[in-house]
Amino acid sequence: MDFVDFSAMSEKKPGLLQYLGQAWLVLMLSVCFGAALAGVERFTRPKFEQNVKDFIARRLVEMFGPGTTTAEPTVLAVQIEGRDRKVRCYPALRDGRRVGWGIEAEGKGYDTLLLVIGVDEQVKQLKGYRVITSLETEGIGDVIEKDALFMKQFEDKDAARPLEPVAEAAPAEGNQVNTRTGATYSTTGVVNTINDTLAAVREKLAAAAKEGP
Amino acid sequence: MAEASLPGAARRFRYGILDDNPVYRQLLGMCPTLAVTASLGGAVTMAGATAFVLVMANIVVALLRNRLKGHLRILVFTLTIAAFVTVVDRFLAAYMFDMSRKLGKYVPLIIVNCIIICRCEVCASRQPLHVAIADAFGQAFGFLFGLISIAVVREFLATGGLLGWRLPGWVGWTVMKGPAGAFITLGVLIGLVNWLSRRKRR
């Protein structure tokens, strides 16, 4: 290994070629690793998506009751917070009839959240939510998937209106949801993710419901 | 330091497991050590993921060691480690989905695991490939030993069994499932290792 004499560099401004001469290894590694990671992503993506689909199918059974199955998702192109997103909506099927949707929603708590939101077919009633993946802090932010009382608050709420987060100690009425003290970012993040996603997909899913299965 | 004065492959391997054990001697990688040792399955998976990144990072750095610029070496180490951590993260998400969910952010956090960057700096950037590989395997086994020993104590005391087997009538120590149990177990085991080492020296 050789070191650069920065005192000499400060006297004479280095040119682009000198910078490239110093950093060629970093640049080459970046290109090689980038290409390798693209290959890994391409190889593992279908399996990961199948895992998510199986996971959502199990969670739909929890939210819609035993005997619920799912099928290929409807992919909706929507805008959430000014960004173009593709939202996968998995139909919740019972006896071959669509009874609701499991909507894959990405949002932000303390870190990135991936949720599945259960709603009825007309997107009028929430059935609840489950966490697919989250990077929330263990023992603090992970209440969003471990605190059954927090999760239960979302069941049977009005899906046509936004949910309103209120402090843990305050009495919650109507579409209000008590957040958790110490995990305010995470619990409010769940509420915001549900609100933003439902606002974006509500009309399109309701239109799909009118068209029939 | 002259390359000849540095330990050879066999000594590097042995040091990693015992004399320079990353958990009990160097006290490195404490974040996963405390966080994922509530169960044996999580501990073994974390040790396996760390071992893969450790071995691959040491191989790449040892191969490039004569081309490394001193002021850019940490950047090269981090870039290499981050790439292999991403690989292991994607494979866990694809083939061990439930374990990937359970380990959560601790897999991406392998990037900042001091054991790996330490071995790149101490060994792989200074010694030949075969020594770097032996060093990586030694440290990986040492880390595995550290995590397994803590996880066995915590899971047994918390649940009264291991890997699904349960001792009838055992009342689980709930404290062992949480951070307090992790700190207590780590402290007691470090004390035990130090006591045994001192006895052996006498």
PDB file of N, CA and C in Angstrom, chain A residues 62-153:
ATOM      1  N   GLU A  62     -55.678 -14.905   7.955  1.00  0.00           N
ATOM      2  CA  GLU A  62     -55.854 -14.301   9.290  1.00  0.00           C
ATOM      3  C   GLU A  62     -56.886 -13.172   9.256  1.00  0.00           C
ATOM      4  N   MET A  63     -56.847 -12.368   8.188  1.00  0.00           N
ATOM      5  CA  MET A  63     -57.700 -11.167   8.161  1.00  0.00           C
ATOM      6  C   MET A  63     -59.112 -11.451   7.632  1.00  0.00           C
ATOM      7  N   PHE A  64     -59.245 -12.425   6.716  1.00  0.00           N
ATOM      8  CA  PHE A  64     -60.551 -12.677   6.096  1.00  0.00           C
ATOM      9  C   PHE A  64     -61.180 -13.997   6.545  1.00  0.00           C
ATOM     10  N   GLY A  65     -60.463 -14.753   7.338  1.00  0.00           N
ATOM     11  CA  GLY A  65     -61.015 -15.997   7.860  1.00  0.00           C
ATOM     12  C   GLY A  65     -60.530 -17.225   7.116  1.00  0.00           C
ATOM     13  N   PRO A  66     -60.725 -18.422   7.735  1.00  0.00           N
ATOM     14  CA  PRO A  66     -60.254 -19.670   7.130  1.00  0.00           C
ATOM     15  C   PRO A  66     -60.909 -19.909   5.765  1.00  0.00           C
ATOM     16  N   GLY A  67     -60.163 -20.542   4.899  1.00  0.00           N
ATOM     17  CA  GLY A  67     -60.695 -20.866   3.570  1.00  0.00           C
ATOM     18  C   GLY A  67     -60.407 -19.795   2.539  1.00  0.00           C
ATOM     19  N   THR A  68     -59.793 -18.674   2.990  1.00  0.00           N
ATOM     20  CA  THR A  68     -59.481 -17.603   2.036  1.00  0.00           C
ATOM     21  C   THR A  68     -58.246 -17.984   1.222  1.00  0.00           C
ATOM     22  N   THR A  69     -58.337 -17.779  -0.070  1.00  0.00           N
ATOM     23  CA  THR A  69     -57.184 -18.021  -0.937  1.00  0.00           C
ATOM     24  C   THR A  69     -56.881 -16.734  -1.696  1.00  0.00           C
ATOM     25  N   THR A  70     -55.852 -16.772  -2.511  1.00  0.00           N
ATOM     26  CA  THR A  70     -55.545 -15.595  -3.333  1.00  0.00           C
ATOM     27  C   THR A  70     -55.125 -16.034  -4.731  1.00  0.00           C
ATOM     28  N   ALA A  71     -54.957 -15.067  -5.604  1.00  0.00           N
ATOM     29  CA  ALA A  71     -54.570 -15.376  -6.997  1.00  0.00           C
ATOM     30  C   ALA A  71     -53.553 -14.337  -7.435  1.00  0.00           C
ATOM     31  N   GLU A  72     -53.288 -14.288  -8.736  1.00  0.00           N
ATOM     32  CA  GLU A  72     -52.317 -13.315  -9.241  1.00  0.00           C
ATOM     33  C   GLU A  72     -52.780 -11.896  -8.895  1.00  0.00           C
ATOM     34  N   PRO A  73     -51.859 -11.024  -8.482  1.00  0.00           N
ATOM     35  CA  PRO A  73     -52.277  -9.678  -8.071  1.00  0.00           C
ATOM     36  C   PRO A  73     -52.629  -8.775  -9.257  1.00  0.00           C
ATOM     37  N   THR A  74     -53.501  -7.818  -8.980  1.00  0.00           N
ATOM     38  CA  THR A  74     -53.754  -6.732  -9.930  1.00  0.00           C
ATOM     39  C   THR A  74     -52.728  -5.649  -9.627  1.00  0.00           C
ATOM     40  N   VAL A  75     -51.988  -5.223 -10.647  1.00  0.00           N
ATOM     41  CA  VAL A  75     -50.948  -4.206 -10.416  1.00  0.00           C
ATOM     42  C   VAL A  75     -51.486  -2.846 -10.854  1.00  0.00           C
ATOM     43  N   LEU A  76     -51.547  -1.909  -9.910  1.00  0.00           N
ATOM     44  CA  LEU A  76     -52.061  -0.572 -10.207  1.00  0.00           C
ATOM     45  C   LEU A  76     -50.907   0.429 -10.263  1.00  0.00           C
ATOM     46  N   ALA A  77     -50.893   1.229 -11.324  1.00  0.00           N
ATOM     47  CA  ALA A  77     -49.900   2.309 -11.424  1.00  0.00           C
ATOM     48  C   ALA A  77     -50.507   3.552 -10.788  1.00  0.00           C
ATOM     49  N   VAL A  78     -49.932   4.012  -9.697  1.00  0.00           N
ATOM     50  CA  VAL A  78     -50.503   5.154  -8.963  1.00  0.00           C
ATOM     51  C   VAL A  78     -49.393   6.129  -8.585  1.00  0.00           C
ATOM     52  N   GLN A  79     -49.812   7.267  -8.056  1.00  0.00           N
ATOM     53  CA  GLN A  79     -48.846   8.237  -7.521  1.00  0.00           C
ATOM     54  C   GLN A  79     -49.038   8.329  -6.016  1.00  0.00           C
ATOM     55  N   ILE A  80     -47.962   8.131  -5.273  1.00  0.00           N
ATOM     56  CA  ILE A  80     -48.015   8.277  -3.818  1.00  0.00           C
ATOM     57  C   ILE A  80     -46.956   9.291  -3.415  1.00  0.00           C
ATOM     58  N   GLU A  81     -47.379  10.337  -2.738  1.00  0.00           N
ATOM     59  CA  GLU A  81     -46.490  11.431  -2.339  1.00  0.00           C
ATOM     60  C   GLU A  81     -45.673  11.965  -3.522  1.00  0.00           C
ATOM     61  N   GLY A  82     -46.329  12.092  -4.669  1.00  0.00           N
ATOM     62  CA  GLY A  82     -45.685  12.663  -5.847  1.00  0.00           C
ATOM     63  C   GLY A  82     -44.779  11.718  -6.605  1.00  0.00           C
ATOM     64  N   ARG A  83     -44.689  10.460  -6.139  1.00  0.00           N
ATOM     65  CA  ARG A  83     -43.807   9.489  -6.834  1.00  0.00           C
ATOM     66  C   ARG A  83     -44.651   8.430  -7.522  1.00  0.00           C
ATOM     67  N   ASP A  84     -44.217   8.037  -8.718  1.00  0.00           N
ATOM     68  CA  ASP A  84     -44.912   6.958  -9.431  1.00  0.00           C
ATOM     69  C   ASP A  84     -44.622   5.627  -8.749  1.00  0.00           C
ATOM     70  N   ARG A  85     -45.670   4.891  -8.422  1.00  0.00           N
ATOM     71  CA  ARG A  85     -45.489   3.592  -7.761  1.00  0.00           C
ATOM     72  C   ARG A  85     -46.361   2.550  -8.448  1.00  0.00           C
ATOM     73  N   LYS A  86     -45.944   1.308  -8.364  1.00  0.00           N
ATOM     74  CA  LYS A  86     -46.788   0.199  -8.796  1.00  0.00           C
ATOM     75  C   LYS A  86     -47.212  -0.557  -7.543  1.00  0.00           C
ATOM     76  N   VAL A  87     -48.508  -0.618  -7.288  1.00  0.00           N
ATOM     77  CA  VAL A  87     -49.017  -1.258  -6.082  1.00  0.00           C
ATOM     78  C   VAL A  87     -49.688  -2.574  -6.469  1.00  0.00           C
ATOM     79  N   ARG A  88     -49.229  -3.654  -5.832  1.00  0.00           N
ATOM     80  CA  ARG A  88     -49.833  -4.971  -6.098  1.00  0.00           C
ATOM     81  C   ARG A  88     -51.013  -5.192  -5.155  1.00  0.00           C
ATOM     82  N   CYS A  89     -52.148  -5.525  -5.724  1.00  0.00           N
ATOM     83  CA  CYS A  89     -53.359  -5.774  -4.934  1.00  0.00           C
ATOM     84  C   CYS A  89     -53.757  -7.235  -5.134  1.00  0.00           C
ATOM     85  N   TYR A  90     -53.633  -8.028  -4.060  1.00  0.00           N
ATOM     86  CA  TYR A  90     -53.946  -9.452  -4.134  1.00  0.00           C
ATOM     87  C   TYR A  90     -55.421  -9.664  -3.788  1.00  0.00           C
ATOM     88  N   PRO A  91     -56.189 -10.322  -4.647  1.00  0.00           N
ATOM     89  CA  PRO A  91     -57.589 -10.572  -4.323  1.00  0.00           C
ATOM     90  C   PRO A  91     -57.717 -11.605  -3.211  1.00  0.00           C
ATOM     91  N   ALA A  92     -58.613 -11.328  -2.257  1.00  0.00           N
ATOM     92  CA  ALA A  92     -58.927 -12.328  -1.222  1.00  0.00           C
ATOM     93  C   ALA A  92     -60.147 -13.100  -1.723  1.00  0.00           C
ATOM     94  N   LEU A  93     -59.988 -14.384  -1.997  1.00  0.00           N
ATOM     95  CA  LEU A  93     -61.053 -15.175  -2.620  1.00  0.00           C
ATOM     96  C   LEU A  93     -61.611 -16.195  -1.638  1.00  0.00           C
ATOM     97  N   ARG A  94     -62.940 -16.313  -1.642  1.00  0.00           N
ATOM     98  CA  ARG A  94     -63.563 -17.381  -0.864  1.00  0.00           C
ATOM     99  C   ARG A  94     -64.607 -18.053  -1.752  1.00  0.00           C
ATOM    100  N   ASP A  95     -64.487 -19.361  -1.894  1.00  0.00           N
ATOM    101  CA  ASP A  95     -65.333 -20.133  -2.818  1.00  0.00           C
ATOM    102  C   ASP A  95     -65.289 -19.523  -4.224  1.00  0.00           C
ATOM    103  N   GLY A  96     -64.120 -19.060  -4.625  1.00  0.00           N
ATOM    104  CA  GLY A  96     -63.949 -18.511  -5.969  1.00  0.00           C
ATOM    105  C   GLY A  96     -64.474 -17.093  -6.129  1.00  0.00           C
ATOM    106  N   ARG A  97     -65.085 -16.521  -5.073  1.00  0.00           N
ATOM    107  CA  ARG A  97     -65.647 -15.171  -5.166  1.00  0.00           C
ATOM    108  C   ARG A  97     -64.737 -14.190  -4.431  1.00  0.00           C
ATOM    109  N   ARG A  98     -64.526 -13.010  -5.050  1.00  0.00           N
ATOM    110  CA  ARG A  98     -63.649 -12.029  -4.418  1.00  0.00           C
ATOM    111  C   ARG A  98     -64.372 -11.340  -3.271  1.00  0.00           C
ATOM    112  N   VAL A  99     -63.770 -11.402  -2.060  1.00  0.00           N
ATOM    113  CA  VAL A  99     -64.404 -10.782  -0.890  1.00  0.00           C
ATOM    114  C   VAL A  99     -63.598  -9.586  -0.371  1.00  0.00           C
ATOM    115  N   GLY A 100     -62.439  -9.367  -0.941  1.00  0.00           N
ATOM    116  CA  GLY A 100     -61.627  -8.238  -0.482  1.00  0.00           C
ATOM    117  C   GLY A 100     -60.286  -8.214  -1.184  1.00  0.00           C
ATOM    118  N   TRP A 101     -59.412  -7.373  -0.647  1.00  0.00           N
ATOM    119  CA  TRP A 101     -58.086  -7.213  -1.250  1.00  0.00           C
ATOM    120  C   TRP A 101     -57.015  -7.221  -0.159  1.00  0.00           C
ATOM    121  N   GLY A 102     -55.846  -7.721  -0.520  1.00  0.00           N
ATOM    122  CA  GLY A 102     -54.649  -7.544   0.303  1.00  0.00           C
ATOM    123  C   GLY A 102     -53.713  -6.651  -0.482  1.00  0.00           C
ATOM    124  N   ILE A 103     -53.549  -5.423  -0.006  1.00  0.00           N
ATOM    125  CA  ILE A 103     -52.787  -4.420  -0.771  1.00  0.00           C
ATOM    126  C   ILE A 103     -51.366  -4.318  -0.209  1.00  0.00           C
ATOM    127  N   GLU A 104     -50.380  -4.531  -1.088  1.00  0.00           N
ATOM    128  CA  GLU A 104     -48.976  -4.428  -0.662  1.00  0.00           C
ATOM    129  C   GLU A 104     -48.615  -2.952  -0.610  1.00  0.00           C
ATOM    130  N   ALA A 105     -48.216  -2.472   0.555  1.00  0.00           N
ATOM    131  CA  ALA A 105     -47.977  -1.036   0.713  1.00  0.00           C
ATOM    132  C   ALA A 105     -46.593  -0.771   1.265  1.00  0.00           C
ATOM    133  N   GLU A 106     -45.899   0.164   0.623  1.00  0.00           N
ATOM    134  CA  GLU A 106     -44.567   0.532   1.114  1.00  0.00           C
ATOM    135  C   GLU A 106     -44.626   1.918   1.734  1.00  0.00           C
ATOM    136  N   GLY A 107     -44.045   2.085   2.890  1.00  0.00           N
ATOM    137  CA  GLY A 107     -44.062   3.389   3.538  1.00  0.00           C
ATOM    138  C   GLY A 107     -42.866   3.568   4.440  1.00  0.00           C
ATOM    139  N   LYS A 108     -42.948   4.551   5.298  1.00  0.00           N
ATOM    140  CA  LYS A 108     -41.799   4.862   6.153  1.00  0.00           C
ATOM    141  C   LYS A 108     -42.238   5.012   7.602  1.00  0.00           C
ATOM    142  N   GLY A 109     -41.619   4.242   8.487  1.00  0.00           N
ATOM    143  CA  GLY A 109     -41.791   4.436   9.919  1.00  0.00           C
ATOM    144  C   GLY A 109     -40.519   5.102  10.378  1.00  0.00           C
ATOM    145  N   TYR A 110     -39.780   4.435  11.266  1.00  0.00           N
ATOM    146  CA  TYR A 110     -38.444   4.925  11.580  1.00  0.00           C
ATOM    147  C   TYR A 110     -37.523   4.569  10.418  1.00  0.00           C
ATOM    148  N   ASP A 111     -37.898   3.462   9.739  1.00  0.00           N
ATOM    149  CA  ASP A 111     -37.189   3.035   8.535  1.00  0.00           C
ATOM    150  C   ASP A 111     -38.240   2.550   7.540  1.00  0.00           C
ATOM    151  N   THR A 112     -37.802   1.880   6.474  1.00  0.00           N
ATOM    152  CA  THR A 112     -38.758   1.471   5.443  1.00  0.00           C
ATOM    153  C   THR A 112     -39.658   0.339   5.941  1.00  0.00           C
ATOM    154  N   LEU A 113     -40.943   0.452   5.618  1.00  0.00           N
ATOM    155  CA  LEU A 113     -41.928  -0.562   6.009  1.00  0.00           C
ATOM    156  C   LEU A 113     -42.535  -1.176   4.764  1.00  0.00           C
ATOM    157  N   LEU A 114     -42.801  -2.466   4.804  1.00  0.00           N
ATOM    158  CA  LEU A 114     -43.587  -3.098   3.748  1.00  0.00           C
ATOM    159  C   LEU A 114     -44.744  -3.818   4.446  1.00  0.00           C
ATOM    160  N   LEU A 115     -45.966  -3.374   4.139  1.00  0.00           N
ATOM    161  CA  LEU A 115     -47.148  -3.903   4.809  1.00  0.00           C
ATOM    162  C   LEU A 115     -48.076  -4.565   3.814  1.00  0.00           C
ATOM    163  N   VAL A 116     -48.991  -5.406   4.317  1.00  0.00           N
ATOM    164  CA  VAL A 116     -50.136  -5.826   3.519  1.00  0.00           C
ATOM    165  C   VAL A 116     -51.372  -5.311   4.261  1.00  0.00           C
ATOM    166  N   ILE A 117     -52.194  -4.563   3.517  1.00  0.00           N
ATOM    167  CA  ILE A 117     -53.397  -3.958   4.112  1.00  0.00           C
ATOM    168  C   ILE A 117     -54.606  -4.749   3.617  1.00  0.00           C
ATOM    169  N   GLY A 118     -55.431  -5.202   4.558  1.00  0.00           N
ATOM    170  CA  GLY A 118     -56.648  -5.932   4.185  1.00  0.00           C
ATOM    171  C   GLY A 118     -57.844  -4.984   4.132  1.00  0.00           C
ATOM    172  N   VAL A 119     -58.560  -4.969   3.000  1.00  0.00           N
ATOM    173  CA  VAL A 119     -59.795  -4.156   2.878  1.00  0.00           C
ATOM    174  C   VAL A 119     -60.863  -5.004   2.201  1.00  0.00           C
ATOM    175  N   ASP A 120     -62.140  -4.623   2.417  1.00  0.00           N
ATOM    176  CA  ASP A 120     -63.204  -5.371   1.743  1.00  0.00           C
ATOM    177  C   ASP A 120     -63.207  -5.024   0.241  1.00  0.00           C
ATOM    178  N   GLU A 121     -64.078  -5.684  -0.508  1.00  0.00           N
ATOM    179  CA  GLU A 121     -64.001  -5.546  -1.964  1.00  0.00           C
ATOM    180  C   GLU A 121     -64.260  -4.116  -2.446  1.00  0.00           C
ATOM    181  N   GLN A 122     -65.173  -3.413  -1.759  1.00  0.00           N
ATOM    182  CA  GLN A 122     -65.524  -2.045  -2.171  1.00  0.00           C
ATOM    183  C   GLN A 122     -64.579  -0.993  -1.586  1.00  0.00           C
ATOM    184  N   VAL A 123     -63.567  -1.439  -0.844  1.00  0.00           N
ATOM    185  CA  VAL A 123     -62.604  -0.562  -0.144  1.00  0.00           C
ATOM    186  C   VAL A 123     -63.357   0.399   0.794  1.00  0.00           C
ATOM    187  N   LYS A 124     -64.312  -0.168   1.547  1.00  0.00           N
ATOM    188  CA  LYS A 124     -65.070   0.657   2.496  1.00  0.00           C
ATOM    189  C   LYS A 124     -64.723   0.302   3.944  1.00  0.00           C
ATOM    190  N   GLN A 125     -64.206  -0.926   4.143  1.00  0.00           N
ATOM    191  CA  GLN A 125     -63.905  -1.348   5.510  1.00  0.00           C
ATOM    192  C   GLN A 125     -62.524  -1.978   5.594  1.00  0.00           C
ATOM    193  N   LEU A 126     -61.748  -1.508   6.586  1.00  0.00           N
ATOM    194  CA  LEU A 126     -60.414  -2.100   6.803  1.00  0.00           C
ATOM    195  C   LEU A 126     -60.559  -3.444   7.520  1.00  0.00           C
ATOM    196  N   LYS A 127     -59.771  -4.399   7.117  1.00  0.00           N
ATOM    197  CA  LYS A 127     -59.769  -5.690   7.814  1.00  0.00           C
ATOM    198  C   LYS A 127     -58.551  -5.819   8.725  1.00  0.00           C
ATOM    199  N   GLY A 128     -57.638  -4.877   8.581  1.00  0.00           N
ATOM    200  CA  GLY A 128     -56.421  -4.900   9.402  1.00  0.00           C
ATOM    201  C   GLY A 128     -55.196  -4.735   8.530  1.00  0.00           C
ATOM    202  N   TYR A 129     -54.040  -4.942   9.124  1.00  0.00           N
ATOM    203  CA  TYR A 129     -52.787  -4.905   8.354  1.00  0.00           C
ATOM    204  C   TYR A 129     -51.810  -5.899   8.972  1.00  0.00           C
ATOM    205  N   ARG A 130     -50.854  -6.315   8.202  1.00  0.00           N
ATOM    206  CA  ARG A 130     -49.757  -7.144   8.710  1.00  0.00           C
ATOM    207  C   ARG A 130     -48.445  -6.612   8.135  1.00  0.00           C
ATOM    208  N   VAL A 131     -47.352  -6.798   8.887  1.00  0.00           N
ATOM    209  CA  VAL A 131     -46.034  -6.343   8.424  1.00  0.00           C
ATOM    210  C   VAL A 131     -45.387  -7.454   7.600  1.00  0.00           C
ATOM    211  N   ILE A 132     -44.973  -7.123   6.378  1.00  0.00           N
ATOM    212  CA  ILE A 132     -44.221  -8.103   5.561  1.00  0.00           C
ATOM    213  C   ILE A 132     -42.746  -8.019   5.945  1.00  0.00           C
ATOM    214  N   THR A 133     -42.164  -6.848   5.777  1.00  0.00           N
ATOM    215  CA  THR A 133     -40.791  -6.645   6.267  1.00  0.00           C
ATOM    216  C   THR A 133     -40.700  -5.258   6.897  1.00  0.00           C
ATOM    217  N   SER A 134     -39.898  -5.164   7.936  1.00  0.00           N
ATOM    218  CA  SER A 134     -39.657  -3.844   8.534  1.00  0.00           C
ATOM    219  C   SER A 134     -38.279  -3.846   9.169  1.00  0.00           C
ATOM    220  N   LEU A 135     -37.700  -2.667   9.263  1.00  0.00           N
ATOM    221  CA  LEU A 135     -36.382  -2.540   9.887  1.00  0.00           C
ATOM    222  C   LEU A 135     -36.505  -1.733  11.175  1.00  0.00           C
ATOM    223  N   GLU A 136     -37.710  -1.752  11.778  1.00  0.00           N
ATOM    224  CA  GLU A 136     -37.919  -0.981  13.009  1.00  0.00           C
ATOM    225  C   GLU A 136     -37.093  -1.588  14.160  1.00  0.00           C
ATOM    226  N   THR A 137     -36.736  -0.747  15.112  1.00  0.00           N
ATOM    227  CA  THR A 137     -35.862  -1.172  16.207  1.00  0.00           C
ATOM    228  C   THR A 137     -36.535  -2.234  17.073  1.00  0.00           C
ATOM    229  N   GLU A 138     -35.771  -3.320  17.328  1.00  0.00           N
ATOM    230  CA  GLU A 138     -36.307  -4.403  18.142  1.00  0.00           C
ATOM    231  C   GLU A 138     -36.581  -3.894  19.558  1.00  0.00           C
ATOM    232  N   GLY A 139     -37.745  -4.265  20.075  1.00  0.00           N
ATOM    233  CA  GLY A 139     -38.103  -3.875  21.431  1.00  0.00           C
ATOM    234  C   GLY A 139     -38.713  -2.489  21.525  1.00  0.00           C
ATOM    235  N   ILE A 140     -38.659  -1.711  20.430  1.00  0.00           N
ATOM    236  CA  ILE A 140     -39.251  -0.365  20.444  1.00  0.00           C
ATOM    237  C   ILE A 140     -40.238  -0.250  19.272  1.00  0.00           C
ATOM    238  N   GLY A 141     -39.681  -0.081  18.074  1.00  0.00           N
ATOM    239  CA  GLY A 141     -40.540   0.121  16.891  1.00  0.00           C
ATOM    240  C   GLY A 141     -41.254  -1.139  16.436  1.00  0.00           C
ATOM    241  N   ASP A 142     -40.782  -2.301  16.888  1.00  0.00           N
ATOM    242  CA  ASP A 142     -41.412  -3.537  16.409  1.00  0.00           C
ATOM    243  C   ASP A 142     -42.778  -3.802  17.051  1.00  0.00           C
ATOM    244  N   VAL A 143     -43.279  -2.839  17.858  1.00  0.00           N
ATOM    245  CA  VAL A 143     -44.654  -2.966  18.363  1.00  0.00           C
ATOM    246  C   VAL A 143     -45.635  -3.052  17.197  1.00  0.00           C
ATOM    247  N   ILE A 144     -45.251  -2.497  16.049  1.00  0.00           N
ATOM    248  CA  ILE A 144     -46.175  -2.498  14.902  1.00  0.00           C
ATOM    249  C   ILE A 144     -46.482  -3.911  14.415  1.00  0.00           C
ATOM    250  N   GLU A 145     -45.648  -4.892  14.775  1.00  0.00           N
ATOM    251  CA  GLU A 145     -45.976  -6.274  14.406  1.00  0.00           C
ATOM    252  C   GLU A 145     -46.106  -7.202  15.607  1.00  0.00           C
ATOM    253  N   LYS A 146     -45.809  -6.699  16.812  1.00  0.00           N
ATOM    254  CA  LYS A 146     -45.873  -7.563  17.993  1.00  0.00           C
ATOM    255  C   LYS A 146     -46.959  -7.160  18.983  1.00  0.00           C
ATOM    256  N   ASP A 147     -47.426  -5.910  18.904  1.00  0.00           N
ATOM    257  CA  ASP A 147     -48.439  -5.434  19.844  1.00  0.00           C
ATOM    258  C   ASP A 147     -49.825  -5.725  19.256  1.00  0.00           C
ATOM    259  N   ALA A 148     -50.430  -6.804  19.744  1.00  0.00           N
ATOM    260  CA  ALA A 148     -51.724  -7.238  19.186  1.00  0.00           C
ATOM    261  C   ALA A 148     -52.808  -6.178  19.382  1.00  0.00           C
ATOM    262  N   LEU A 149     -52.750  -5.458  20.506  1.00  0.00           N
ATOM    263  CA  LEU A 149     -53.773  -4.426  20.766  1.00  0.00           C
ATOM    264  C   LEU A 149     -53.647  -3.269  19.780  1.00  0.00           C
ATOM    265  N   PHE A 150     -52.414  -2.903  19.460  1.00  0.00           N
ATOM    266  CA  PHE A 150     -52.206  -1.837  18.469  1.00  0.00           C
ATOM    267  C   PHE A 150     -52.746  -2.277  17.109  1.00  0.00           C
ATOM    268  N   MET A 151     -52.434  -3.508  16.726  1.00  0.00           N
ATOM    269  CA  MET A 151     -52.847  -4.006  15.401  1.00  0.00           C
ATOM    270  C   MET A 151     -54.372  -4.151  15.322  1.00  0.00           C
ATOM    271  N   LYS A 152     -54.981  -4.546  16.453  1.00  0.00           N
ATOM    272  CA  LYS A 152     -56.426  -4.792  16.449  1.00  0.00           C
ATOM    273  C   LYS A 152     -57.225  -3.507  16.215  1.00  0.00           C
ATOM    274  N   GLN A 153     -56.615  -2.352  16.564  1.00  0.00           N
ATOM    275  CA  GLN A 153     -57.329  -1.081  16.379  1.00  0.00           C
ATOM    276  C   GLN A 153     -57.738  -0.831  14.935  1.00  0.00           C
TER     277      GLN A 153
END
